[in-house]
Short mmCIF file of C-alpha atoms in Angstrom, two decimals:
data_model
loop_
_atom_site.label_atom_id
_atom_site.label_comp_id
_atom_site.label_asym_id
_atom_site.label_seq_id
_atom_site.Cartn_x
_atom_site.Cartn_y
_atom_site.Cartn_z
CA MET A 36 -148.67 -189.93 -10.19
CA LYS A 37 -150.68 -187.15 -8.53
CA PRO A 38 -149.08 -183.74 -7.85
CA SER A 39 -148.03 -182.95 -4.36
CA PHE A 40 -149.70 -180.33 -2.15
CA SER A 41 -146.62 -178.06 -2.20
CA SER A 42 -146.56 -177.80 -6.01
CA LEU A 43 -150.22 -176.88 -6.13
CA SER A 44 -149.69 -174.07 -3.64
CA ALA A 45 -146.80 -172.63 -5.65
CA GLY A 46 -148.92 -172.48 -8.83
CA LYS A 47 -151.75 -170.62 -7.11
CA SER A 48 -149.31 -168.07 -5.63
CA GLY A 49 -147.83 -167.21 -9.11
CA ARG A 50 -151.26 -166.51 -10.60
CA LYS A 51 -152.15 -164.18 -7.77
CA GLN A 52 -148.99 -162.11 -8.34
CA PHE A 53 -149.72 -161.79 -12.09
CA PHE A 54 -153.24 -160.48 -11.51
CA ALA A 55 -152.00 -157.98 -8.95
CA ILE A 56 -149.43 -156.51 -11.35
CA ALA A 57 -152.02 -156.24 -14.17
CA ALA A 58 -154.40 -154.39 -11.85
CA LEU A 59 -151.69 -151.88 -10.94
CA VAL A 60 -150.92 -151.17 -14.63
CA VAL A 61 -154.60 -150.56 -15.48
CA ALA A 62 -154.99 -148.24 -12.50
CA GLY A 63 -151.95 -146.23 -13.63
CA ILE A 64 -153.36 -145.75 -17.12
CA VAL A 65 -156.72 -144.54 -15.78
CA ILE A 66 -155.09 -142.08 -13.37
CA GLY A 67 -152.84 -140.67 -16.20
CA ALA A 68 -155.82 -140.11 -18.47
CA LEU A 69 -157.64 -138.25 -15.71
CA ILE A 70 -154.63 -136.02 -15.12
CA LEU A 71 -154.33 -135.13 -18.84
CA SER A 72 -158.05 -134.40 -19.10
CA TYR A 73 -157.93 -132.13 -16.11
CA GLY A 74 -154.91 -130.25 -17.50
CA SER A 75 -156.61 -129.48 -20.83
CA SER A 76 -159.93 -128.35 -19.38
CA GLY A 77 -158.95 -126.94 -16.07
CA PRO A 78 -158.85 -123.36 -14.87
CA ALA A 79 -155.57 -122.48 -16.59
CA SER A 80 -156.96 -123.46 -20.00
CA GLU A 81 -160.19 -121.59 -19.38
CA GLU A 82 -158.24 -118.49 -18.41
CA HIS A 83 -156.16 -118.65 -21.63
CA SER A 84 -159.37 -119.01 -23.69
CA GLU A 85 -160.89 -115.97 -22.02
CA HIS A 86 -157.80 -113.89 -22.78
CA ALA A 87 -157.84 -115.03 -26.44
CA GLU A 88 -161.49 -114.07 -26.86
CA GLU A 89 -160.83 -110.71 -25.27
CA ALA A 90 -157.86 -110.10 -27.62
CA GLU A 91 -159.91 -111.09 -30.69
CA GLY A 92 -162.75 -108.81 -29.67
CA LYS A 93 -160.31 -105.88 -29.42
CA GLY A 94 -158.62 -106.54 -32.74
CA GLY A 95 -155.42 -108.07 -31.27
CA ASP A 96 -153.78 -111.44 -31.93
CA SER A 97 -154.37 -114.81 -30.33
CA HIS A 98 -151.79 -114.12 -27.60
CA GLY A 99 -153.66 -111.11 -26.27
CA HIS A 100 -151.48 -108.43 -27.98
CA SER A 101 -153.33 -105.26 -29.12
CA GLU A 102 -152.54 -102.26 -31.36
CA GLU A 103 -151.32 -99.03 -29.71
CA GLU A 104 -153.59 -96.03 -29.10
CA GLY A 105 -156.78 -97.87 -30.01
CA GLU A 106 -155.81 -98.55 -33.69
CA HIS A 107 -157.13 -101.93 -34.77
CA GLU A 108 -156.83 -103.95 -37.98
CA SER A 109 -159.35 -106.61 -39.02
CA GLU A 110 -159.88 -108.84 -42.05
CA ALA A 111 -163.69 -108.75 -41.86
CA GLN A 112 -163.81 -111.83 -39.60
CA ALA A 113 -166.34 -110.19 -37.20
CA LYS A 114 -169.75 -109.33 -38.61
CA GLY A 115 -172.31 -106.92 -37.22
CA PRO A 116 -176.12 -107.22 -37.19
CA ASN A 117 -176.32 -105.41 -40.55
CA GLY A 118 -173.75 -107.69 -42.20
CA GLY A 119 -170.93 -105.16 -42.01
CA GLN A 120 -167.41 -105.45 -40.67
CA ARG A 121 -167.28 -104.97 -36.88
CA PHE A 122 -164.53 -103.11 -35.02
CA VAL A 123 -164.40 -103.15 -31.19
CA ASP A 124 -162.63 -100.90 -28.69
CA GLY A 125 -163.72 -101.75 -25.18
CA ASP A 126 -167.43 -101.07 -24.77
CA PHE A 127 -167.47 -99.15 -28.06
CA ALA A 128 -168.05 -100.86 -31.44
CA LEU A 129 -168.28 -99.68 -35.04
CA GLU A 130 -169.99 -101.60 -37.83
CA LEU A 131 -168.91 -100.61 -41.36
CA LEU A 132 -170.60 -101.79 -44.57
CA LEU A 133 -169.87 -101.01 -48.23
CA ALA A 134 -173.36 -101.20 -49.76
CA GLU A 135 -174.28 -100.78 -53.40
CA GLU A 136 -177.55 -99.01 -53.98
CA GLY A 137 -178.57 -97.94 -57.46
CA GLY A 138 -175.19 -99.03 -58.83
CA GLU A 139 -173.29 -96.62 -56.53
CA PRO A 140 -171.25 -98.25 -53.75
CA ARG A 141 -171.16 -96.14 -50.56
CA PHE A 142 -170.02 -96.73 -47.00
CA LYS A 143 -172.54 -97.03 -44.15
CA ALA A 144 -171.67 -97.13 -40.45
CA TRP A 145 -173.46 -97.93 -37.18
CA LEU A 146 -172.21 -97.05 -33.67
CA TYR A 147 -172.68 -99.35 -30.64
CA THR A 148 -172.12 -99.00 -26.91
CA LYS A 149 -172.11 -102.28 -24.98
CA ASN A 150 -173.64 -104.00 -28.03
CA THR A 151 -176.51 -101.50 -28.09
CA ILE A 152 -176.89 -99.24 -31.13
CA THR A 153 -176.51 -95.55 -30.37
CA THR A 154 -177.61 -92.49 -32.26
CA PRO A 155 -174.84 -90.97 -34.39
CA SER A 156 -175.85 -87.41 -33.49
CA GLY A 157 -172.76 -85.43 -32.54
CA SER A 158 -170.44 -88.10 -33.98
CA SER A 159 -168.19 -87.93 -37.02
CA VAL A 160 -166.57 -90.65 -39.10
CA SER A 161 -164.17 -90.32 -42.01
CA ILE A 162 -162.45 -92.96 -44.12
CA SER A 163 -159.19 -92.48 -46.04
CA LEU A 164 -158.68 -94.94 -48.90
CA THR A 165 -155.28 -95.55 -50.53
CA ARG A 166 -155.34 -97.64 -53.72
CA PRO A 167 -152.41 -99.62 -55.21
CA SER A 168 -152.22 -97.04 -57.99
CA GLY A 169 -151.34 -94.42 -55.38
CA GLU A 170 -154.70 -92.66 -55.72
CA ARG A 171 -156.17 -91.41 -52.44
CA GLN A 172 -159.82 -90.75 -51.60
CA GLU A 173 -161.25 -89.06 -48.52
CA ILE A 174 -164.79 -90.03 -47.57
CA LYS A 175 -166.96 -88.24 -45.02
CA LEU A 176 -169.85 -90.09 -43.36
CA ILE A 177 -172.92 -87.97 -42.51
CA PRO A 178 -175.42 -88.92 -39.77
CA ARG A 179 -178.79 -89.99 -41.18
CA GLY A 180 -181.23 -91.47 -38.71
CA ASP A 181 -179.58 -94.24 -36.72
CA LEU A 182 -176.62 -94.61 -39.10
CA LEU A 183 -173.93 -92.65 -40.92
CA GLU A 184 -173.71 -92.71 -44.72
CA GLY A 185 -170.82 -91.74 -47.01
CA GLU A 186 -171.15 -88.77 -49.32
CA GLN A 187 -168.70 -90.07 -51.96
CA VAL A 188 -169.08 -93.07 -54.24
CA VAL A 189 -166.37 -95.75 -53.87
CA ALA A 190 -165.27 -96.57 -57.41
CA GLU A 191 -164.41 -100.06 -58.61
CA PRO A 192 -162.27 -102.03 -58.03
CA HIS A 193 -162.59 -102.18 -54.26
CA VAL A 194 -158.92 -102.83 -53.58
CA PHE A 195 -157.45 -100.41 -51.04
CA GLU A 196 -155.92 -99.79 -47.62
CA ALA A 197 -158.41 -97.95 -45.40
CA ALA A 198 -157.94 -95.85 -42.27
CA VAL A 199 -161.11 -95.10 -40.30
CA THR A 200 -161.02 -92.21 -37.85
CA GLY A 201 -163.86 -90.67 -35.88
CA ARG A 202 -165.13 -89.13 -32.71
CA THR A 203 -168.21 -89.57 -30.51
CA PRO A 204 -169.28 -87.24 -27.71
CA LYS A 205 -167.49 -89.58 -25.31
CA GLN A 206 -164.35 -90.79 -27.16
CA SER A 207 -162.28 -90.84 -30.35
CA PHE A 208 -161.38 -93.98 -32.28
CA LYS A 209 -159.16 -95.16 -35.09
CA PHE A 210 -159.30 -98.41 -37.05
CA ALA A 211 -157.57 -99.82 -40.14
CA PHE A 212 -158.49 -102.50 -42.62
CA SER A 213 -157.84 -103.54 -46.22
CA ARG A 214 -159.82 -104.99 -49.12
CA GLU A 215 -158.64 -106.95 -52.15
CA GLU A 216 -161.85 -107.43 -54.08
CA GLY A 217 -161.23 -108.51 -57.70
CA LYS A 218 -157.59 -109.44 -57.16
CA VAL A 219 -156.04 -111.98 -59.53
CA GLU A 220 -153.81 -114.20 -57.41
CA MET A 221 -150.48 -114.95 -59.11
CA SER A 222 -147.13 -115.71 -57.54
CA ASP A 223 -143.90 -114.24 -58.86
CA ALA A 224 -142.98 -117.66 -60.24
CA GLN A 225 -146.28 -117.89 -62.12
CA ILE A 226 -145.83 -114.39 -63.52
CA GLN A 227 -142.36 -115.24 -64.79
CA SER A 228 -143.34 -118.61 -66.26
CA SER A 229 -146.35 -117.04 -68.04
CA GLY A 230 -144.15 -114.52 -69.81
CA ILE A 231 -145.85 -111.50 -68.24
CA ALA A 232 -143.62 -108.42 -68.34
CA VAL A 233 -144.06 -105.98 -65.47
CA GLU A 234 -143.24 -102.36 -66.31
CA THR A 235 -143.69 -99.04 -64.51
CA SER A 236 -145.96 -96.23 -65.65
CA ALA A 237 -143.95 -93.16 -66.60
CA ALA A 238 -143.96 -89.97 -68.61
CA ALA A 239 -143.27 -90.26 -72.35
CA ARG A 240 -143.73 -88.47 -75.63
CA ILE A 241 -146.95 -89.32 -77.44
CA ARG A 242 -147.23 -88.73 -81.15
CA THR A 243 -150.67 -87.79 -82.40
CA ALA A 244 -151.06 -89.27 -85.87
CA GLN A 245 -153.72 -89.90 -88.49
CA GLN A 246 -153.68 -92.67 -91.06
CA PHE A 247 -154.53 -92.35 -94.74
CA PRO A 248 -154.73 -95.16 -97.33
CA GLY A 249 -152.18 -94.86 -100.11
CA GLU A 250 -150.46 -96.63 -102.97
CA ILE A 251 -146.84 -96.90 -104.06
CA ARG A 252 -146.24 -95.37 -107.50
CA PHE A 253 -143.30 -94.64 -109.77
CA ASN A 254 -141.31 -91.54 -109.04
CA GLU A 255 -142.43 -89.66 -112.12
CA ASP A 256 -139.47 -87.30 -111.81
CA ARG A 257 -137.26 -90.34 -112.45
CA THR A 258 -139.44 -92.17 -115.00
CA ALA A 259 -138.90 -91.86 -118.78
CA HIS A 260 -141.23 -92.89 -121.61
CA ILE A 261 -138.88 -93.48 -124.54
CA VAL A 262 -140.10 -92.82 -128.08
CA PRO A 263 -137.95 -93.13 -131.26
CA ARG A 264 -138.74 -89.57 -132.50
CA VAL A 265 -138.22 -90.98 -136.01
CA SER A 266 -140.05 -93.66 -137.93
CA GLY A 267 -138.22 -96.73 -139.11
CA VAL A 268 -137.71 -100.46 -138.89
CA VAL A 269 -136.21 -102.15 -135.82
CA ASP A 270 -132.87 -103.77 -136.58
CA GLY A 271 -132.24 -105.13 -133.09
CA VAL A 272 -133.37 -104.96 -129.42
CA SER A 273 -130.78 -105.43 -126.67
CA ALA A 274 -132.84 -104.50 -123.57
CA ASN A 275 -135.34 -106.84 -121.92
CA LEU A 276 -138.28 -106.23 -119.64
CA GLY A 277 -137.19 -105.88 -116.00
CA GLN A 278 -133.55 -105.40 -116.93
CA GLN A 279 -131.41 -102.93 -115.02
CA VAL A 280 -129.80 -100.53 -117.51
CA GLN A 281 -127.16 -97.82 -117.18
CA GLN A 282 -127.25 -94.30 -118.49
CA GLY A 283 -126.26 -94.21 -122.20
CA GLN A 284 -126.72 -97.95 -122.70
CA VAL A 285 -128.10 -98.93 -126.16
CA LEU A 286 -131.63 -100.29 -125.86
CA ALA A 287 -132.51 -100.85 -129.53
CA VAL A 288 -131.28 -100.00 -133.06
CA ILE A 289 -133.63 -98.64 -135.79
CA SER A 290 -133.01 -98.07 -139.47
CA SER A 291 -134.53 -94.69 -140.35
CA THR A 292 -134.64 -92.82 -143.68
CA ALA A 293 -135.21 -89.57 -141.82
CA VAL A 294 -131.97 -90.01 -139.91
CA SER A 295 -130.20 -90.98 -143.12
CA GLU A 296 -131.34 -87.75 -144.83
CA VAL A 297 -130.21 -85.54 -141.95
CA ARG A 298 -126.91 -87.31 -141.63
CA ALA A 299 -126.34 -86.93 -145.42
CA GLU A 300 -127.19 -83.25 -145.11
CA LEU A 301 -124.59 -82.96 -142.35
CA GLN A 302 -121.90 -84.60 -144.41
CA ALA A 303 -122.64 -82.32 -147.42
CA ALA A 304 -122.45 -79.28 -145.16
CA GLN A 305 -119.15 -80.48 -143.77
CA LYS A 306 -117.71 -80.79 -147.31
CA ARG A 307 -118.90 -77.30 -148.26
CA ARG A 308 -117.35 -75.95 -145.09
CA GLU A 309 -114.00 -77.52 -145.94
CA LEU A 310 -114.09 -76.02 -149.45
CA ALA A 311 -115.11 -72.63 -148.14
CA LYS A 312 -112.34 -72.69 -145.62
CA THR A 313 -109.75 -73.49 -148.27
CA THR A 314 -111.06 -70.68 -150.54
CA TYR A 315 -111.02 -68.20 -147.69
CA GLU A 316 -107.44 -69.02 -146.74
CA ARG A 317 -106.33 -68.67 -150.36
CA GLU A 318 -108.08 -65.33 -150.89
CA LYS A 319 -106.72 -64.05 -147.63
CA SER A 320 -103.18 -64.94 -148.70
CA LEU A 321 -103.60 -63.21 -152.09
CA TRP A 322 -104.98 -60.09 -150.42
CA GLU A 323 -102.03 -59.97 -148.04
CA GLU A 324 -99.70 -60.18 -151.06
CA LYS A 325 -101.60 -57.29 -152.69
CA ILE A 326 -102.71 -59.51 -155.57
CA SER A 327 -106.48 -59.81 -154.89
CA PRO A 328 -108.77 -57.09 -153.61
CA GLN A 329 -110.17 -57.18 -150.07
CA GLN A 330 -113.69 -57.65 -151.46
CA ASP A 331 -112.79 -61.18 -152.54
CA VAL A 332 -111.53 -62.00 -149.04
CA LEU A 333 -114.73 -60.80 -147.43
CA GLN A 334 -116.88 -62.76 -149.85
CA ALA A 335 -114.88 -65.96 -149.18
CA GLN A 336 -115.20 -65.35 -145.44
CA GLN A 337 -119.02 -65.03 -145.73
CA THR A 338 -119.23 -68.27 -147.70
CA LEU A 339 -117.21 -70.02 -144.95
CA ARG A 340 -119.50 -68.73 -142.23
CA GLU A 341 -122.61 -69.94 -144.10
CA ALA A 342 -121.02 -73.40 -144.52
CA GLU A 343 -120.30 -73.53 -140.76
CA ILE A 344 -123.89 -72.61 -139.98
CA ALA A 345 -125.14 -75.40 -142.25
CA VAL A 346 -122.93 -77.92 -140.44
CA ALA A 347 -124.17 -76.74 -137.06
CA ASN A 348 -127.79 -76.87 -138.22
CA ALA A 349 -127.49 -80.45 -139.46
CA THR A 350 -125.71 -81.46 -136.26
CA GLN A 351 -128.48 -80.01 -134.09
CA LYS A 352 -131.10 -81.85 -136.13
CA LEU A 353 -129.40 -85.17 -135.39
CA LEU A 354 -129.00 -84.35 -131.71
CA ALA A 355 -132.66 -83.38 -131.47
CA LEU A 356 -133.56 -86.77 -132.87
CA GLY A 357 -131.24 -88.48 -130.42
CA ALA A 358 -128.95 -89.72 -133.15
CA ALA A 359 -125.17 -89.54 -133.04
CA PRO A 360 -123.71 -87.11 -135.64
CA GLU A 361 -121.00 -89.57 -136.60
CA SER A 362 -121.99 -93.06 -137.65
CA SER A 363 -120.73 -95.69 -140.04
CA ALA A 364 -124.28 -96.16 -141.36
CA LEU A 365 -126.28 -93.13 -142.43
CA GLY A 366 -129.66 -94.58 -141.38
CA ARG A 367 -128.55 -96.16 -138.05
CA PHE A 368 -130.50 -94.79 -135.11
CA GLU A 369 -129.74 -95.97 -131.56
CA LEU A 370 -132.16 -95.70 -128.64
CA ARG A 371 -130.22 -95.13 -125.39
CA ALA A 372 -131.17 -95.08 -121.70
CA PRO A 373 -131.39 -91.49 -120.37
CA PHE A 374 -130.41 -92.53 -116.79
CA ASP A 375 -129.85 -95.58 -114.62
CA GLY A 376 -133.07 -97.50 -114.12
CA VAL A 377 -135.18 -100.58 -114.76
CA VAL A 378 -137.06 -101.38 -117.96
CA VAL A 379 -140.63 -101.55 -116.65
CA GLU A 380 -142.39 -101.52 -120.05
CA LYS A 381 -141.30 -102.77 -123.47
CA HIS A 382 -143.32 -102.44 -126.69
CA ILE A 383 -140.76 -103.13 -129.44
CA ALA A 384 -139.51 -106.18 -131.31
CA GLN A 385 -136.95 -106.84 -134.04
CA GLY A 386 -138.29 -106.26 -137.56
CA GLU A 387 -141.16 -104.17 -136.33
CA ALA A 388 -141.98 -100.86 -138.02
CA VAL A 389 -142.26 -98.12 -135.45
CA ARG A 390 -143.61 -94.59 -135.64
CA GLU A 391 -141.85 -91.53 -134.31
CA ASP A 392 -144.31 -91.18 -131.36
CA SER A 393 -144.51 -94.86 -130.36
CA ASN A 394 -143.87 -95.54 -126.63
CA VAL A 395 -141.39 -98.37 -127.06
CA PHE A 396 -139.77 -98.36 -123.60
CA THR A 397 -140.57 -97.11 -120.08
CA ILE A 398 -137.61 -96.83 -117.76
CA SER A 399 -137.91 -95.89 -114.08
CA ASP A 400 -135.31 -95.29 -111.41
CA LEU A 401 -136.72 -97.36 -108.54
CA SER A 402 -134.17 -96.18 -105.99
CA THR A 403 -136.93 -93.75 -104.97
CA VAL A 404 -140.70 -94.14 -105.21
CA TRP A 405 -143.80 -92.13 -104.36
CA ALA A 406 -146.42 -93.04 -101.76
CA GLU A 407 -149.56 -91.27 -102.97
CA MET A 408 -152.66 -90.72 -100.85
CA SER A 409 -156.01 -88.98 -101.13
CA ILE A 410 -156.75 -86.32 -98.49
CA SER A 411 -160.27 -85.11 -97.80
CA ALA A 412 -160.91 -81.39 -97.52
CA ARG A 413 -161.42 -81.56 -93.77
CA ASP A 414 -158.05 -83.32 -93.20
CA LEU A 415 -156.01 -81.02 -95.44
CA PRO A 416 -154.97 -78.70 -92.54
CA GLN A 417 -153.19 -81.65 -90.88
CA VAL A 418 -151.21 -82.63 -94.00
CA ARG A 419 -148.60 -80.06 -94.91
CA VAL A 420 -145.42 -80.19 -96.95
CA GLY A 421 -142.55 -81.24 -94.69
CA GLU A 422 -144.70 -83.14 -92.16
CA LYS A 423 -143.10 -86.35 -90.88
CA VAL A 424 -144.85 -89.57 -91.88
CA VAL A 425 -144.52 -93.32 -91.38
CA VAL A 426 -145.48 -95.57 -94.30
CA ARG A 427 -146.61 -99.12 -93.48
CA SER A 428 -147.10 -101.92 -95.95
CA GLY A 429 -150.51 -103.55 -96.14
CA ALA A 430 -149.09 -106.83 -97.48
CA PHE A 431 -146.05 -107.50 -95.29
CA ASP A 432 -144.31 -106.20 -92.19
CA ALA A 433 -142.35 -103.21 -93.42
CA THR A 434 -142.23 -99.54 -92.47
CA ALA A 435 -140.40 -96.51 -93.81
CA LYS A 436 -140.08 -92.94 -92.61
CA GLY A 437 -140.33 -89.91 -94.85
CA SER A 438 -141.93 -86.51 -95.20
CA VAL A 439 -144.73 -85.02 -97.28
CA SER A 440 -143.18 -83.67 -100.49
CA TYR A 441 -146.31 -82.46 -102.25
CA VAL A 442 -149.93 -81.55 -101.45
CA GLY A 443 -152.27 -80.83 -104.34
CA VAL A 444 -153.78 -77.36 -104.65
CA LEU A 445 -156.94 -78.63 -106.35
CA ILE A 446 -159.75 -80.84 -105.00
CA GLY A 447 -161.19 -83.36 -107.43
CA GLU A 448 -164.74 -82.72 -108.60
CA GLN A 449 -165.71 -86.38 -108.29
CA THR A 450 -163.67 -87.57 -105.30
CA ARG A 451 -163.65 -84.26 -103.37
CA THR A 452 -160.12 -85.07 -102.26
CA ALA A 453 -156.67 -83.68 -102.93
CA ARG A 454 -153.62 -85.69 -103.86
CA ALA A 455 -150.57 -85.77 -101.62
CA ARG A 456 -147.41 -87.77 -101.88
CA VAL A 457 -144.35 -88.85 -99.95
CA THR A 458 -140.99 -89.54 -101.59
CA LEU A 459 -139.49 -92.74 -100.17
CA ALA A 460 -135.99 -94.11 -100.49
CA ASN A 461 -136.13 -97.64 -101.95
CA PRO A 462 -132.58 -98.99 -101.98
CA GLN A 463 -133.62 -102.66 -101.70
CA GLY A 464 -136.58 -102.39 -104.08
CA ALA A 465 -139.04 -103.58 -101.42
CA TRP A 466 -141.54 -100.79 -102.14
CA ARG A 467 -142.95 -101.91 -105.45
CA PRO A 468 -145.29 -99.69 -107.49
CA GLY A 469 -148.89 -100.81 -107.06
CA LEU A 470 -148.44 -101.86 -103.42
CA TYR A 471 -151.17 -100.62 -101.05
CA VAL A 472 -149.89 -98.88 -97.94
CA ASN A 473 -151.09 -96.91 -94.93
CA VAL A 474 -149.53 -93.48 -94.49
CA GLU A 475 -149.42 -92.25 -90.89
CA VAL A 476 -149.05 -88.50 -90.69
CA VAL A 477 -147.64 -87.25 -87.38
CA ALA A 478 -149.66 -84.18 -86.45
CA GLU A 479 -147.91 -83.36 -83.17
CA GLU A 480 -145.64 -84.84 -80.52
CA LYS A 481 -146.18 -83.85 -76.88
CA MET A 482 -145.05 -85.06 -73.46
CA ALA A 483 -147.65 -87.00 -71.46
CA PRO A 484 -147.13 -87.17 -67.67
CA VAL A 485 -148.45 -90.74 -67.29
CA THR A 486 -148.23 -93.40 -70.01
CA VAL A 487 -148.26 -97.19 -70.22
CA SER A 488 -147.41 -99.66 -72.93
CA SER A 489 -150.19 -100.10 -75.49
CA SER A 490 -150.16 -103.85 -74.79
CA ALA A 491 -151.21 -103.17 -71.18
CA ILE A 492 -154.71 -101.91 -72.06
CA GLN A 493 -157.45 -104.49 -71.59
CA THR A 494 -161.25 -104.14 -71.57
CA ILE A 495 -163.52 -105.35 -68.78
CA ASP A 496 -167.25 -104.59 -68.91
CA GLU A 497 -166.53 -102.39 -71.95
CA LYS A 498 -164.22 -100.19 -69.90
CA PRO A 499 -160.42 -99.88 -70.32
CA VAL A 500 -158.35 -101.22 -67.43
CA VAL A 501 -154.69 -101.68 -66.53
CA PHE A 502 -153.70 -104.62 -64.33
CA VAL A 503 -151.71 -103.05 -61.51
CA LYS A 504 -149.13 -105.26 -59.75
CA THR A 505 -149.76 -105.79 -56.07
CA ARG A 506 -148.38 -108.18 -53.50
CA GLY A 507 -149.30 -111.66 -54.68
CA GLY A 508 -150.94 -110.77 -57.98
CA PHE A 509 -152.70 -108.06 -59.99
CA ILE A 510 -155.83 -105.95 -59.67
CA PRO A 511 -157.77 -104.40 -62.60
CA GLN A 512 -157.51 -100.61 -62.35
CA PRO A 513 -160.07 -98.67 -64.46
CA VAL A 514 -158.38 -95.82 -66.34
CA GLN A 515 -159.32 -93.02 -68.68
CA LEU A 516 -157.30 -93.04 -71.89
CA GLY A 517 -155.91 -90.07 -73.79
CA ARG A 518 -153.65 -89.82 -76.79
CA SER A 519 -152.00 -92.90 -78.23
CA ASP A 520 -149.46 -94.02 -80.76
CA GLU A 521 -148.27 -97.48 -81.76
CA ARG A 522 -146.18 -97.88 -78.58
CA ARG A 523 -147.55 -95.81 -75.68
CA VAL A 524 -150.98 -94.78 -74.37
CA GLU A 525 -151.60 -91.70 -72.24
CA ILE A 526 -153.48 -92.25 -68.97
CA VAL A 527 -155.60 -89.22 -68.17
CA SER A 528 -156.92 -90.49 -64.83
CA GLY A 529 -156.93 -93.67 -62.74
CA LEU A 530 -153.18 -94.19 -62.56
CA ARG A 531 -150.16 -92.18 -61.50
CA ALA A 532 -146.52 -92.40 -62.60
CA GLY A 533 -144.27 -94.97 -60.96
CA VAL A 534 -146.88 -97.74 -60.54
CA PRO A 535 -145.91 -101.29 -61.68
CA TYR A 536 -148.35 -102.94 -64.09
CA ALA A 537 -148.68 -105.91 -66.45
CA ALA A 538 -147.45 -104.84 -69.90
CA THR A 539 -146.66 -107.64 -72.34
CA GLY A 540 -148.89 -110.62 -71.55
CA SER A 541 -151.61 -108.64 -69.78
CA PHE A 542 -154.19 -110.70 -71.67
CA ILE A 543 -153.01 -113.70 -69.63
CA VAL A 544 -153.93 -111.89 -66.43
CA LYS A 545 -157.34 -111.08 -67.90
CA SER A 546 -157.89 -114.74 -68.82
CA GLU A 547 -157.00 -115.78 -65.25
CA GLN A 548 -159.57 -113.33 -63.96
CA GLY A 549 -162.15 -114.76 -66.34
CA LYS A 550 -161.57 -118.22 -64.85
CA GLY A 551 -163.10 -116.96 -61.62
CA SER A 552 -159.86 -116.56 -59.68
CA ALA A 553 -161.07 -113.12 -58.66
CA THR A 554 -164.30 -112.58 -56.75
CA HIS A 555 -166.59 -109.62 -56.47
CA ALA A 556 -168.38 -108.91 -53.23
CA HIS A 557 -169.30 -105.91 -51.14
#
């Protein structure tokens, strides 16, 4: 069956309506695109761009805002023909360059009027620099030819806030800018996680000291070399090497014929004294009864006195030998400790025959020791009796404080030095004789107006620096060092009191700088 005429007409009419609607949609899209393009590039947009360029040229922000009274701040975005930073105020412009010639950085400036360079005759420019350390520097620029050049050298690092002021025959001007050359960028979180301690420079007492090599020795005032004082044979030894002994403790027993003879002499004298005493008492009684004459009493009294002297003489002989007057055995001789101490030497054994001058024991009281040192003639004026010292061990981490107790009056012919010593308390026995030490003699202690922690000093290009804390990191500040001790270092110049700096962990900041995080450019 063929389609009718009416159905064919309806199909053609539907297709025409579809194409018409599609054409309207396409036309709407094209018209919208044209409207948007016109809005972004039309007069209003061009006017906004002109205002933005004018604001940037005058040192303001992108919305056309400017600083009051002609003061402008720039981050060296605009460059002049000579490669310097360009500051603009209306028709007037200033180009400023920090140039390094012959290793001495100095400021140079050029003046422009309507982009044409003008002679600086009759004009003046000065720059005031304020560094993070608080140090201020005033720089005067002097006209030379078609430019102005600074008289003062701008020291490294070039990190500062700068205020530029000047006057031309027609107007005055004022600009401001900042530089952060050499800055090590570190956030507060990075500083904390790296273990960097930030402290503040302040006044402190600095102790001037000089070190001398020394050695721990026995305190000879409390060291005894024990000798028997009599010859004999050793019956027994009760003290061992290294043993702690008490005063009066028996160290060894010796059988001695010399002691036996003196002790026998004492006993004989004691018997004669008893007999003389009895005779004297009897004669005295007879004389009182008028039976015997007084002459007999006096003779008996003299005999008694002589017997008493003999007893005392024999007793003193035994005491001089170190032997007890009373003993169950005539020849028994006991060696005893003269004071509390340690047996540091032992040269005696049971059954051994010893002489009266043999050094059989050495006992030392190690509760105190001597730190001895050799002082050259030129250093003797700094080492005086009573001077405070600090003794440091060369083998382990230990220190002790004391004072100089002796300085020798003679200088050795071979060494050309004098001996000095320090008496140290040694309650724990840590200072052992023979130990090498360093003796630090404190010469003086004075107040320094500016000091930093000794851990803060680093070296860059063979010059000492302190990393000063600034906003967002640190900058290396060259300093001149003065006196120092183990804790603080005096800063003679380059830093003032009250400035935060990297103390503990400053080497981390230096390593970050070495990685190239800080740049150097003029």
